[in-house]
Coordinates of C-alpha atoms in Angstrom, one line a residue:
Chain W
M649 CA 24.0 58.7 13.1
N650 CA 20.3 58.1 12.4
R651 CA 18.0 59.5 15.1
I652 CA 16.1 56.3 15.5
D653 CA 19.3 54.4 16.2
Q654 CA 20.4 57.1 18.6
L655 CA 17.1 57.0 20.5
F656 CA 17.2 53.2 21.0
E657 CA 20.8 53.3 22.0
K658 CA 20.1 55.5 25.0
K659 CA 16.5 54.5 25.7
K660 CA 15.5 50.9 25.9
D661 CA 12.3 51.1 27.7
R662 CA 9.0 53.0 27.6
V663 CA 9.6 54.5 24.2
L664 CA 6.5 56.3 23.1
S665 CA 5.7 56.8 19.4
I666 CA 2.7 59.0 18.5
Y667 CA 0.9 58.6 15.1
F668 CA -1.2 61.2 13.5
T669 CA -2.4 61.9 10.0
A670 CA -0.8 64.7 8.1
G671 CA -3.2 67.6 7.4
F672 CA -5.6 66.6 10.1
P673 CA -7.8 68.1 11.6
K674 CA -6.8 71.2 9.6
L675 CA -4.4 71.3 6.7
E676 CA -1.8 73.5 8.4
D677 CA -1.9 71.6 11.8
T678 CA 0.9 69.2 10.8
L679 CA 4.0 71.0 12.1
P680 CA 2.3 72.5 15.2
I681 CA 1.1 69.0 16.2
M682 CA 4.7 67.6 15.8
E683 CA 6.1 70.4 17.9
A684 CA 3.5 69.7 20.6
I685 CA 4.2 66.0 20.6
E686 CA 7.9 66.6 21.2
E687 CA 7.2 69.2 23.9
A688 CA 4.9 66.8 25.6
G689 CA 7.6 64.2 26.0
A690 CA 7.0 61.6 23.3
D691 CA 10.0 59.9 21.7
I692 CA 9.0 59.3 18.1
I693 CA 6.6 61.1 15.7
E694 CA 4.9 59.0 13.1
I695 CA 3.3 61.0 10.3
G696 CA 0.6 59.2 8.4
V697 CA 0.4 60.1 4.7
P698 CA -3.3 60.1 3.9
Y699 CA -4.6 57.6 1.3
S700 CA -8.1 57.1 -0.3
D701 CA -8.0 53.3 0.5
P702 CA -6.3 52.5 3.8
I703 CA -7.0 48.8 4.1
A704 CA -5.2 48.2 7.4
D705 CA -7.0 51.0 9.2
G706 CA -10.2 51.2 11.2
P707 CA -12.8 53.9 11.1
T708 CA -11.0 56.5 13.2
I709 CA -7.9 56.6 10.9
Q710 CA -10.0 56.1 7.7
D711 CA -11.9 59.2 8.8
S712 CA -8.8 61.2 9.4
N713 CA -7.4 60.2 6.0
M714 CA -10.6 61.3 4.3
I715 CA -10.6 64.7 6.1
A716 CA -7.0 65.3 5.4
L717 CA -7.4 64.6 1.7
N718 CA -10.5 66.9 1.6
N719 CA -8.3 69.5 3.3
G720 CA -5.9 69.2 0.3
M721 CA -3.1 67.2 1.8
S722 CA -0.7 65.4 -0.6
L723 CA 2.9 64.3 -0.4
K724 CA 4.0 67.4 -2.2
K725 CA 2.1 69.6 0.3
L726 CA 3.5 67.6 3.2
F727 CA 7.1 68.0 2.1
E728 CA 6.5 71.7 1.7
Q729 CA 5.1 71.8 5.3
L730 CA 8.0 69.9 6.7
K731 CA 10.9 71.5 4.8
D732 CA 12.1 73.4 7.9
M733 CA 10.9 70.9 10.5
R734 CA 14.4 70.3 11.8
K735 CA 14.6 73.9 13.1
T736 CA 11.9 73.1 15.7
V737 CA 11.7 69.2 15.9
S738 CA 14.6 67.2 17.2
I739 CA 13.1 63.7 17.9
P740 CA 13.0 60.9 15.2
V741 CA 10.3 61.4 12.5
V742 CA 8.9 58.4 10.6
L743 CA 6.6 58.5 7.7
M744 CA 3.9 55.9 7.5
G745 CA 1.9 55.5 4.3
Y746 CA 0.5 53.1 1.7
L747 CA 2.6 52.4 -1.3
N748 CA 0.5 53.9 -4.1
P749 CA 0.9 57.7 -3.5
I750 CA 4.6 57.1 -2.9
I751 CA 5.2 55.2 -6.2
Q752 CA 3.3 57.9 -8.0
Y753 CA 5.6 60.5 -6.5
G754 CA 8.6 58.2 -7.4
M755 CA 10.3 56.1 -4.8
E756 CA 13.7 57.5 -5.3
N757 CA 12.5 61.1 -5.3
F758 CA 10.5 60.3 -2.2
C759 CA 13.5 58.9 -0.3
K760 CA 15.7 61.7 -1.4
K761 CA 13.2 64.3 -0.2
C762 CA 12.8 62.4 3.1
Q763 CA 16.5 62.6 3.7
E764 CA 16.7 66.2 2.7
I765 CA 14.1 67.4 5.3
G766 CA 15.3 65.0 8.0
V767 CA 12.9 62.0 8.0
D768 CA 14.5 59.1 9.7
G769 CA 12.4 56.1 8.8
L770 CA 9.5 54.6 6.9
I771 CA 6.6 52.3 7.6
L772 CA 4.9 51.1 4.4
P773 CA 2.3 48.6 5.6
D774 CA 1.5 47.2 2.1
L775 CA 5.1 46.9 1.0
P776 CA 5.9 43.2 1.3
M777 CA 9.3 42.1 2.4
Q778 CA 10.2 40.4 -0.9
Q779 CA 9.3 43.5 -2.9
Y780 CA 11.3 45.6 -0.6
L781 CA 14.4 43.5 -1.0
D782 CA 14.0 43.1 -4.7
E783 CA 13.1 46.7 -5.6
Y784 CA 13.6 49.3 -2.8
K785 CA 16.1 48.3 -0.2
A786 CA 19.1 49.8 -2.1
V787 CA 17.4 53.2 -2.4
F788 CA 16.2 53.2 1.3
D789 CA 19.8 52.5 2.3
Q790 CA 21.2 55.1 0.0
F791 CA 19.2 57.8 1.7
E792 CA 19.7 56.4 5.2
L793 CA 16.1 55.6 5.9
R794 CA 15.3 53.0 8.4
N795 CA 12.6 50.5 7.4
T796 CA 10.1 49.1 9.8
F797 CA 8.1 45.9 9.1
L798 CA 5.0 44.8 10.9
I799 CA 4.5 41.5 12.6
S800 CA 1.3 40.1 14.0
P801 CA 0.3 37.2 16.3
Q802 CA -0.1 35.0 13.1
T803 CA 3.4 35.7 11.9
S804 CA 5.5 32.5 12.1
E805 CA 8.7 32.3 14.1
K806 CA 10.6 31.7 10.8
R807 CA 9.2 34.8 9.2
I808 CA 9.8 36.9 12.4
R809 CA 13.5 35.9 12.1
E810 CA 13.5 36.9 8.4
I811 CA 11.8 40.2 9.2
D812 CA 14.3 40.9 12.0
E813 CA 17.2 40.2 9.7
H814 CA 15.9 42.7 7.1
S815 CA 14.6 45.4 9.4
N816 CA 16.4 48.3 10.8
G817 CA 15.2 51.0 13.2
F818 CA 12.6 49.0 15.0
I819 CA 9.9 46.3 14.5
Y820 CA 6.3 47.2 14.7
M821 CA 4.4 44.5 16.7
V822 CA 0.8 44.6 15.8
S823 CA -0.8 43.6 19.1
A824 CA -3.6 41.5 17.8
H825 CA -4.9 40.3 14.5
S826 CA -6.9 43.4 13.8
I827 CA -7.0 46.7 11.9
T828 CA -6.1 49.9 13.8
G829 CA -8.4 51.2 16.5
A830 CA -10.4 48.0 16.7
R831 CA -9.6 47.0 20.3
S832 CA -9.0 48.4 23.7
G833 CA -7.2 46.6 26.6
I834 CA -4.8 43.8 26.4
S835 CA -5.8 40.1 26.8
D836 CA -4.0 37.1 28.1
E837 CA -3.7 35.7 24.6
Q838 CA -1.9 38.9 23.6
I839 CA 0.4 38.7 26.6
A840 CA 1.4 35.2 25.5
Y841 CA 2.3 36.5 22.1
F842 CA 4.3 39.4 23.5
E843 CA 6.2 37.0 25.8
R844 CA 6.9 34.6 22.9
V845 CA 8.4 37.4 20.7
K846 CA 10.3 38.8 23.7
A847 CA 11.9 35.4 24.3
M848 CA 13.2 35.3 20.7
Q849 CA 15.7 38.0 21.6
L850 CA 15.5 39.8 18.3
K851 CA 18.3 42.2 17.2
N852 CA 15.9 45.1 16.5
P853 CA 14.0 47.0 19.2
R854 CA 10.2 46.3 19.2
L855 CA 7.3 48.7 19.6
I856 CA 3.8 47.4 20.2
G857 CA 1.0 49.1 18.4
F858 CA -2.8 48.7 17.8
G859 CA -5.0 48.9 20.9
I860 CA -2.7 51.1 23.0
S861 CA -4.5 54.1 24.3
D862 CA -3.7 55.0 27.9
S863 CA -1.0 54.7 30.7
Q864 CA -2.1 51.2 31.6
T865 CA -1.9 49.7 28.1
F866 CA 1.3 51.7 27.5
S867 CA 2.9 50.3 30.6
T868 CA 1.8 46.7 29.9
A869 CA 3.1 46.9 26.4
S870 CA 6.4 48.4 27.6
T871 CA 6.9 45.5 30.0
Y872 CA 7.2 43.1 27.0
S873 CA 8.9 45.4 24.5
N874 CA 10.8 48.7 24.2
G875 CA 7.7 50.7 24.1
A876 CA 4.5 51.4 22.2
I877 CA 2.8 53.3 19.4
I878 CA -0.5 55.2 19.9
G879 CA -2.6 56.1 16.8
S880 CA -6.4 56.0 16.9
A881 CA -6.6 57.2 20.5
F882 CA -4.4 60.2 19.7
I883 CA -6.4 61.0 16.5
K884 CA -9.6 61.1 18.7
T885 CA -7.9 63.5 21.1
I886 CA -6.9 66.0 18.4
K887 CA -10.1 65.6 16.4
E888 CA -12.2 67.1 19.3
S889 CA -9.5 69.5 20.4
K890 CA -10.1 73.3 20.8
D891 CA -6.5 73.9 21.9
L892 CA -4.2 71.4 20.3
K893 CA -1.1 72.3 22.3
V894 CA -2.8 72.0 25.7
D895 CA -4.7 68.9 24.8
I896 CA -1.7 67.1 23.3
K897 CA 0.3 67.9 26.4
T898 CA -2.5 66.7 28.7
Y899 CA -3.0 63.5 26.8
I900 CA 0.6 62.5 26.4
S901 CA 1.4 63.3 30.0
S902 CA -1.5 61.1 31.1
V903 CA 0.0 58.2 29.1
I904 CA 3.7 58.5 30.2
Q905 CA 3.0 59.6 33.8
Chain S
M316 CA 3.2 33.7 -23.4
I317 CA 0.5 35.0 -21.2
R318 CA 0.9 33.3 -17.9
V319 CA 1.5 34.1 -14.2
D320 CA 5.1 33.8 -13.0
E321 CA 6.1 32.3 -9.7
K322 CA 6.0 35.7 -7.9
G323 CA 2.4 36.2 -9.1
F324 CA 3.1 38.7 -11.9
Y325 CA 1.7 38.9 -15.4
G326 CA 4.6 40.9 -17.0
K327 CA 4.7 44.1 -15.0
F328 CA 1.4 43.6 -13.2
G329 CA 0.2 41.5 -10.3
G330 CA 2.1 40.6 -7.1
A331 CA 0.8 40.6 -3.6
Y332 CA 1.1 44.1 -2.0
I333 CA -0.6 43.3 1.3
P334 CA -0.2 44.2 5.0
E335 CA 1.9 41.7 6.9
M336 CA -1.3 40.8 8.9
L337 CA -2.6 39.1 5.7
H338 CA 0.6 37.3 4.9
P339 CA -0.2 34.0 6.6
N340 CA -3.6 33.8 4.9
I341 CA -2.3 34.6 1.4
D342 CA 0.7 32.4 1.9
E343 CA -1.5 29.4 3.0
L344 CA -3.6 29.9 -0.1
K345 CA -0.6 30.3 -2.4
E346 CA 1.1 27.2 -1.0
N347 CA -2.0 25.0 -1.4
Y348 CA -4.3 26.2 -4.1
E349 CA -2.6 24.5 -7.1
Q350 CA -2.2 21.2 -5.4
I351 CA -5.8 21.2 -4.1
M352 CA -7.2 22.2 -7.5
A353 CA -5.2 19.5 -9.2
S354 CA -6.4 16.7 -6.9
D355 CA -9.0 14.2 -8.2
E356 CA -11.1 14.8 -5.1
F357 CA -11.4 18.5 -5.8
Q358 CA -12.0 18.0 -9.5
V359 CA -14.8 15.4 -9.0
E360 CA -16.7 17.7 -6.6
F361 CA -16.1 20.8 -8.6
R362 CA -17.1 19.2 -11.9
S363 CA -20.2 17.6 -10.5
L364 CA -21.4 20.8 -8.9
L365 CA -20.8 22.7 -12.1
K366 CA -22.9 20.2 -13.9
D367 CA -25.8 19.5 -11.6
F368 CA -26.0 22.6 -9.5
V369 CA -24.8 25.4 -11.9
G370 CA -26.3 23.8 -15.0
R371 CA -23.1 23.5 -17.1
P372 CA -22.2 23.2 -19.8
T373 CA -23.9 26.4 -20.8
P374 CA -25.0 26.5 -24.5
L375 CA -23.0 28.0 -27.2
Y376 CA -25.8 29.5 -29.1
F377 CA -25.7 30.6 -32.8
A378 CA -27.4 34.1 -32.8
S379 CA -28.8 34.1 -36.3
R380 CA -30.6 37.4 -36.4
L381 CA -27.7 39.2 -34.7
S382 CA -25.3 37.5 -37.2
E383 CA -27.4 38.6 -40.1
K384 CA -27.4 42.2 -38.9
Y385 CA -23.6 42.4 -38.6
G386 CA -22.8 40.1 -41.5
V387 CA -20.7 37.7 -39.5
K388 CA -21.3 34.5 -37.5
I389 CA -22.0 35.4 -33.9
Y390 CA -22.2 32.8 -31.2
L391 CA -23.3 33.7 -27.7
K392 CA -21.8 31.8 -24.7
R393 CA -24.8 31.6 -22.5
E394 CA -23.4 32.2 -19.0
D395 CA -26.7 34.0 -18.3
L396 CA -28.2 30.6 -18.0
C397 CA -26.0 29.6 -15.1
H398 CA -27.8 29.2 -11.7
T399 CA -28.0 32.7 -10.1
G400 CA -28.0 34.4 -13.5
A401 CA -24.3 35.0 -14.3
H402 CA -20.9 33.5 -14.6
K403 CA -20.0 34.5 -11.0
V404 CA -21.1 31.2 -9.6
N405 CA -18.4 29.3 -11.4
N406 CA -15.8 31.0 -9.2
T407 CA -17.8 30.7 -5.9
V408 CA -18.4 27.0 -6.4
G409 CA -14.6 26.5 -6.8
Q410 CA -13.7 28.7 -3.9
I411 CA -16.2 27.3 -1.4
I412 CA -14.7 23.8 -2.0
M413 CA -11.2 25.4 -1.7
A414 CA -12.3 26.9 1.7
K415 CA -13.5 23.6 2.9
K416 CA -10.3 21.9 2.0
L417 CA -8.4 24.6 3.8
G418 CA -10.5 23.9 6.9
K419 CA -12.2 27.3 7.0
K420 CA -15.5 27.8 8.8
R421 CA -16.6 31.3 7.7
I422 CA -16.9 33.0 4.4
I423 CA -16.6 36.7 3.7
A424 CA -17.1 38.4 0.3
E425 CA -17.4 41.8 -1.3
T426 CA -20.1 42.7 -3.9
G427 CA -20.9 45.6 -6.2
A428 CA -24.1 44.9 -8.0
G429 CA -24.8 42.0 -5.8
Q430 CA -24.3 39.2 -8.3
H431 CA -21.1 37.9 -6.7
G432 CA -22.7 38.4 -3.3
V433 CA -25.7 36.3 -4.3
A434 CA -23.4 33.6 -5.9
T435 CA -21.4 33.5 -2.6
A436 CA -24.5 33.4 -0.4
T437 CA -25.8 30.6 -2.6
V438 CA -22.8 28.3 -2.3
C439 CA -22.6 29.0 1.5
A440 CA -26.2 27.9 1.8
L441 CA -25.3 24.8 -0.2
M442 CA -22.4 23.9 2.0
G443 CA -23.9 25.2 5.3
M444 CA -21.2 27.8 5.9
E445 CA -21.6 31.1 7.7
C446 CA -21.6 34.0 5.1
T447 CA -21.0 37.7 5.5
V448 CA -21.1 40.0 2.4
Y449 CA -19.8 43.5 2.4
M450 CA -21.6 45.9 0.1
G451 CA -21.3 49.6 -0.4
A452 CA -24.1 51.5 1.3
L453 CA -25.0 53.2 -1.9
D454 CA -25.1 49.9 -3.8
I455 CA -27.4 48.4 -1.1
Q456 CA -29.9 51.2 -2.0
R457 CA -29.4 50.7 -5.8
Q458 CA -29.6 46.9 -5.8
R459 CA -32.3 46.1 -3.2
P460 CA -33.5 42.8 -4.8
N461 CA -30.1 41.2 -4.7
V462 CA -29.7 42.3 -1.0
E463 CA -32.9 40.5 -0.2
R464 CA -31.8 37.5 -2.2
M465 CA -28.7 37.2 -0.1
K466 CA -30.7 37.6 3.1
I467 CA -33.2 34.9 2.0
L468 CA -30.2 32.6 1.4
G469 CA -29.1 33.2 5.0
A470 CA -26.2 35.6 4.4
K471 CA -25.5 38.7 6.5
V472 CA -25.1 41.9 4.4
V473 CA -23.0 44.5 6.0
P474 CA -22.9 48.1 4.5
A475 CA -19.5 49.6 3.7
T476 CA -20.0 53.3 4.6
S477 CA -16.5 54.7 3.8
G478 CA -15.4 56.5 0.6
S479 CA -17.9 56.4 -2.3
Q480 CA -19.8 53.5 -0.6
T481 CA -19.5 51.3 -3.7
L482 CA -17.5 48.2 -4.8
K483 CA -14.1 49.6 -4.1
D484 CA -15.1 50.4 -0.5
A485 CA -16.8 47.1 0.0
T486 CA -13.5 45.4 -1.1
N487 CA -11.6 47.5 1.4
E488 CA -14.0 46.5 4.1
A489 CA -13.8 42.8 3.3
M490 CA -10.0 43.0 3.5
R491 CA -10.2 44.7 6.9
Q492 CA -12.5 42.0 8.2
W493 CA -10.2 39.3 6.9
I494 CA -7.3 41.0 8.8
N495 CA -9.6 40.9 11.9
N496 CA -10.5 37.2 11.4
P497 CA -7.5 35.5 9.8
V498 CA -7.7 32.0 11.1
D499 CA -11.1 30.5 10.5
T500 CA -12.2 32.7 7.6
H501 CA -11.8 32.5 3.8
Y502 CA -12.3 35.6 1.6
I503 CA -14.0 34.7 -1.7
I504 CA -12.9 37.5 -4.0
G505 CA -15.4 37.9 -6.9
S506 CA -13.1 38.9 -9.7
V507 CA -9.6 38.4 -11.1
V508 CA -8.3 41.1 -8.8
G509 CA -6.6 41.2 -5.4
P510 CA -3.3 39.8 -4.3
H511 CA -1.7 36.8 -5.9
P512 CA -2.9 34.0 -6.1
Y513 CA -6.4 35.3 -6.3
P514 CA -6.3 36.6 -9.9
E515 CA -4.9 33.4 -11.2
M516 CA -7.2 31.1 -9.0
V517 CA -10.3 33.0 -10.0
A518 CA -9.3 32.9 -13.7
R519 CA -8.8 29.2 -13.5
F520 CA -12.2 28.6 -12.0
Q521 CA -13.7 30.8 -14.8
S522 CA -11.7 29.1 -17.5
V523 CA -14.4 26.5 -17.8
I524 CA -16.0 29.0 -20.1
S525 CA -13.4 28.9 -22.8
E526 CA -12.8 25.2 -22.2
E527 CA -16.4 24.6 -23.2
I528 CA -16.3 27.2 -26.1
K529 CA -13.5 25.1 -27.6
W530 CA -15.3 21.8 -27.9
Q531 CA -18.6 23.4 -28.6
L532 CA -17.3 25.4 -31.5
K533 CA -15.5 22.3 -32.8
E534 CA -18.8 20.5 -32.9
K535 CA -20.6 23.4 -34.6
E536 CA -17.9 24.8 -36.9
G537 CA -15.2 22.2 -37.1
T538 CA -12.7 24.4 -35.4
E539 CA -11.9 25.2 -31.8
N540 CA -10.8 28.7 -32.5
P541 CA -13.1 31.6 -33.3
D542 CA -11.6 34.7 -35.0
L543 CA -12.7 36.9 -32.1
V544 CA -13.8 36.5 -28.5
I545 CA -15.6 39.5 -27.0
A546 CA -16.3 40.1 -23.3
C547 CA -17.0 43.0 -21.0
V548 CA -14.4 43.9 -18.3
G549 CA -14.9 45.5 -14.9
G550 CA -12.4 43.6 -12.8
G551 CA -12.5 41.1 -15.6
S552 CA -13.5 37.6 -14.4
N553 CA -15.9 36.7 -17.2
A554 CA -13.3 38.0 -19.8
A555 CA -10.5 36.1 -18.1
G556 CA -12.7 32.9 -18.3
A557 CA -13.6 33.5 -21.9
F558 CA -10.0 34.3 -23.0
F559 CA -8.1 31.8 -20.8
H560 CA -7.6 29.0 -23.3
Y561 CA -7.0 31.4 -26.1
Y562 CA -4.3 33.6 -24.4
N563 CA -1.6 31.8 -26.3
T564 CA -3.4 31.3 -29.6
P565 CA -2.5 34.6 -31.3
E566 CA -4.9 34.0 -34.3
V567 CA -7.8 34.4 -31.9
R568 CA -8.4 38.2 -31.3
L569 CA -9.4 39.0 -27.7
I570 CA -11.7 42.0 -27.4
A571 CA -12.4 43.6 -24.0
A572 CA -15.2 46.1 -23.6
E573 CA -14.8 48.5 -20.8
A574 CA -17.4 51.0 -19.4
A575 CA -16.8 54.5 -20.7
G576 CA -19.7 55.8 -18.5
L577 CA -20.8 59.2 -19.8
G578 CA -17.7 59.3 -22.0
I579 CA -14.0 58.8 -21.6
S580 CA -13.2 62.5 -21.1
S581 CA -16.4 63.3 -19.1
G582 CA -14.9 62.6 -15.7
K583 CA -17.7 60.1 -15.2
S584 CA -16.2 56.9 -16.6
A585 CA -14.8 53.5 -15.6
A586 CA -12.5 53.0 -18.7
T587 CA -9.5 51.8 -16.8
T588 CA -7.1 51.1 -19.6
A589 CA -8.0 54.3 -21.4
L590 CA -7.6 56.5 -18.3
G591 CA -5.5 54.5 -15.9
T592 CA -1.8 54.5 -15.0
P593 CA 0.1 51.8 -13.2
G594 CA -0.6 51.7 -9.5
I595 CA -1.5 49.5 -6.6
L596 CA -5.0 48.7 -5.6
H597 CA -6.4 45.9 -3.4
G598 CA -3.1 44.1 -3.2
S599 CA -1.9 44.1 -6.8
K600 CA -0.1 46.3 -9.2
T601 CA -2.3 47.1 -12.1
L602 CA -3.8 49.9 -14.2
L603 CA -5.7 52.2 -12.0
M604 CA -7.8 55.4 -12.3
Q605 CA -6.0 57.7 -10.0
T606 CA -5.1 61.4 -9.4
E607 CA -1.6 62.7 -10.0
D608 CA -1.0 62.3 -6.2
G609 CA -1.9 58.6 -6.3
Q610 CA -5.4 58.8 -4.8
V611 CA -7.9 56.4 -6.3
V612 CA -10.5 58.1 -8.4
E613 CA -14.2 57.2 -8.0
P614 CA -15.4 55.5 -11.3
H615 CA -18.8 55.8 -12.9
S616 CA -20.7 53.3 -15.0
I617 CA -24.4 52.7 -15.4
S618 CA -23.7 49.1 -14.7
A619 CA -22.7 48.5 -11.1
G620 CA -20.6 45.4 -12.1
L621 CA -18.2 47.5 -14.2
D622 CA -18.1 50.4 -11.7
Y623 CA -14.5 49.7 -10.5
P624 CA -11.4 51.9 -10.8
G625 CA -8.9 49.1 -11.5
I626 CA -8.7 46.0 -13.7
G627 CA -7.4 42.5 -13.1
P628 CA -3.6 42.4 -13.6
V629 CA -3.8 39.9 -16.4
H630 CA -5.9 42.4 -18.4
A631 CA -3.5 45.2 -17.7
H632 CA -0.9 42.8 -19.1
L633 CA -3.1 42.0 -22.2
F634 CA -3.5 45.7 -22.8
D635 CA 0.2 46.5 -22.2
T636 CA 1.4 43.8 -24.6
G637 CA -1.3 44.5 -27.2
R638 CA -2.5 40.9 -27.0
G639 CA -5.9 42.3 -26.0
E640 CA -7.9 45.0 -27.9
F641 CA -9.8 47.3 -25.6
V642 CA -12.8 49.4 -26.4
A643 CA -14.7 51.8 -24.1
V644 CA -18.5 51.7 -24.4
E645 CA -20.7 54.6 -23.2
D646 CA -23.7 54.1 -21.0
E647 CA -26.2 55.1 -23.6
D648 CA -24.7 52.8 -26.3
A649 CA -24.7 49.8 -23.9
M650 CA -28.4 50.4 -23.0
K651 CA -29.3 50.5 -26.7
A652 CA -27.3 47.3 -27.4
G653 CA -29.2 45.6 -24.5
I654 CA -32.5 46.5 -26.2
E655 CA -31.1 45.3 -29.6
L656 CA -30.2 41.9 -28.2
S657 CA -33.6 41.6 -26.5
R658 CA -35.4 42.4 -29.8
L659 CA -33.2 40.3 -32.1
E660 CA -32.6 37.2 -30.0
G661 CA -35.1 37.3 -27.2
I662 CA -32.4 37.7 -24.6
I663 CA -32.4 40.6 -22.1
P664 CA -28.8 40.8 -21.1
A665 CA -27.2 42.2 -18.0
I666 CA -26.1 45.8 -18.6
E667 CA -22.5 44.7 -18.1
T668 CA -22.9 42.2 -20.9
A669 CA -24.6 44.8 -23.2
H670 CA -21.3 46.6 -23.3
A671 CA -19.8 43.6 -25.0
I672 CA -22.6 43.5 -27.6
H673 CA -22.0 47.2 -28.5
A674 CA -18.3 46.4 -29.0
L675 CA -19.4 44.8 -32.3
T676 CA -19.9 48.3 -33.8
M677 CA -16.5 49.5 -32.6
I678 CA -14.1 46.9 -34.0
E679 CA -13.1 45.7 -37.5
Y680 CA -13.7 42.2 -38.7
K681 CA -14.0 40.3 -41.9
K682 CA -17.2 39.1 -43.5
D683 CA -17.0 35.4 -42.6
D684 CA -15.4 35.8 -39.2
I685 CA -16.7 33.7 -36.3
I686 CA -17.2 35.8 -33.2
V687 CA -18.0 34.5 -29.7
I688 CA -19.5 37.0 -27.3
N689 CA -19.5 35.9 -23.7
L690 CA -23.0 36.6 -22.5
S691 CA -21.9 36.9 -18.9
G692 CA -25.2 37.6 -17.2
R693 CA -29.0 38.1 -17.6
G694 CA -30.8 41.4 -17.2
D695 CA -33.3 40.5 -14.6
K696 CA -31.3 42.3 -11.9
D697 CA -31.1 45.4 -14.1
L698 CA -34.8 45.9 -14.7
D699 CA -35.0 49.0 -12.6
T700 CA -32.1 50.6 -14.6
Y701 CA -33.8 49.6 -17.9
I702 CA -37.0 51.1 -16.7
K703 CA -35.4 54.4 -15.5
W704 CA -33.5 54.7 -18.7
G705 CA -36.8 54.1 -20.6
G706 CA -35.5 54.2 -24.2
Y707 CA -37.4 51.2 -25.5

């Protein structure tokens, strides 16, 4: 059984997913960071595949993408680093990345490789639903990869229903109409949106991302969904870290306390 | 047939590869743009502004001394005489009316050399709309006069400080700001790039160029069809406009002049069809200069308007099908062609446009062929570059 499905079967609440950029802050930090995230008690690891033109990301993640690319990170390198990850990492692993580097690698090869090393799911923010259905769904399914779509406060109810129908794994609820790292705190308007989606009783679990940074925002998000995703705030933590293992433990403990 | 299909593709290229956060905006535009453009109300306002504000029709000018030199009949389509100095304003006039019809209150735009930014700031002033233009921090330094023009017109110019700090990064930044302000804001893209329906919509606004060429040439030569149409291509909006009504007239050859920079194999080039491979940039599948790992390569051209690592999907399709003929013109040759046109015809062209002039020496044609060159912009903005180059 897919690890994402397993996770949501036994844990319905306060699921914490941590995003970081592969090859950041140092090229060889990828696997040690994953191990530290699991040890600190998070539930899902989202690994960002760096790209030169990340149009849905704010300055913090743009910056980490640039540093990772300058460090020499690429999909080939990432797969090399992760080839034995299942010896030390047991929680679900999701790759998040823009489409272009993946189609240059070859979508089928990419999916095959993901299954081989034990990746459970994909988030490809610039892959629209129609293109996914027309071109890629069959290959995702063949290699048992769960596919997560994003929804935002502007997404219509009709489209949320369609996305729910074609998603598996979980749905990524973008908390506000914004790029990553643009906001902190949660407004009444956002709460109304969370409640509206909660009331729709979707078949997929929902994680809320964008603007989640501490125990308070994590708890609020979890009240209205199955949990949350932290990206920019975690990137800031590891960027300044002198001791990754300790700092990751301290940060994640402070969020899930 | 060269035409966009219902999913927004020209053959293998195009589409709308966008984050879900932009889906409502793009969908709203896609559902409405054709109907709005077809309405009498839109057409009356658009045509009247093109005539009285932009100064259309622009002349189709017989360039006798240039013709004599090359032994053919050369006509110049004088888009350089448009208000603001280039063809860019045809599109911004169309899009600002579109934005109004969609009930938008704010305008954002990207700009490279600043021509599209100035054209956008101009129509925003005209319509009393708030305008923010994203421009690479490096381009802001290189194109100071255009930055000041935008500010005089009341626009806010915001530097894009990521990546190479040029057009590609300004476009990224504009897209991010659109994600942040999806409800009240319209994004005026300046070329035939971006997610569907932008490439098609921008091409249709620019298609007034070939619409006029047809009747003007008929008056002068008794035929609507020249033997060749030549235009420069960065993203490709002036070329799309000049080619549009000839796409499906195979006897008219379509020549696109790309920027080879310091040379195709120099590593300092913007010759997208020569160096690019299929990929996704700014929401569409197209030919793209990229590394083996799919990272976008920084282009180079002496002309800021051609300094773009991709190309509009319709041009990728023209290249792929062989309907278009592509040549790559080096910086030095383009500069010399700019001087040649200045000396022979008394017209200092934009350096972008000078690439199209040099293409005359790179293609074969018959003695009595009629050639239309789209003179997309004037060289005032490039005076600094001409002066620094100094070869005159």
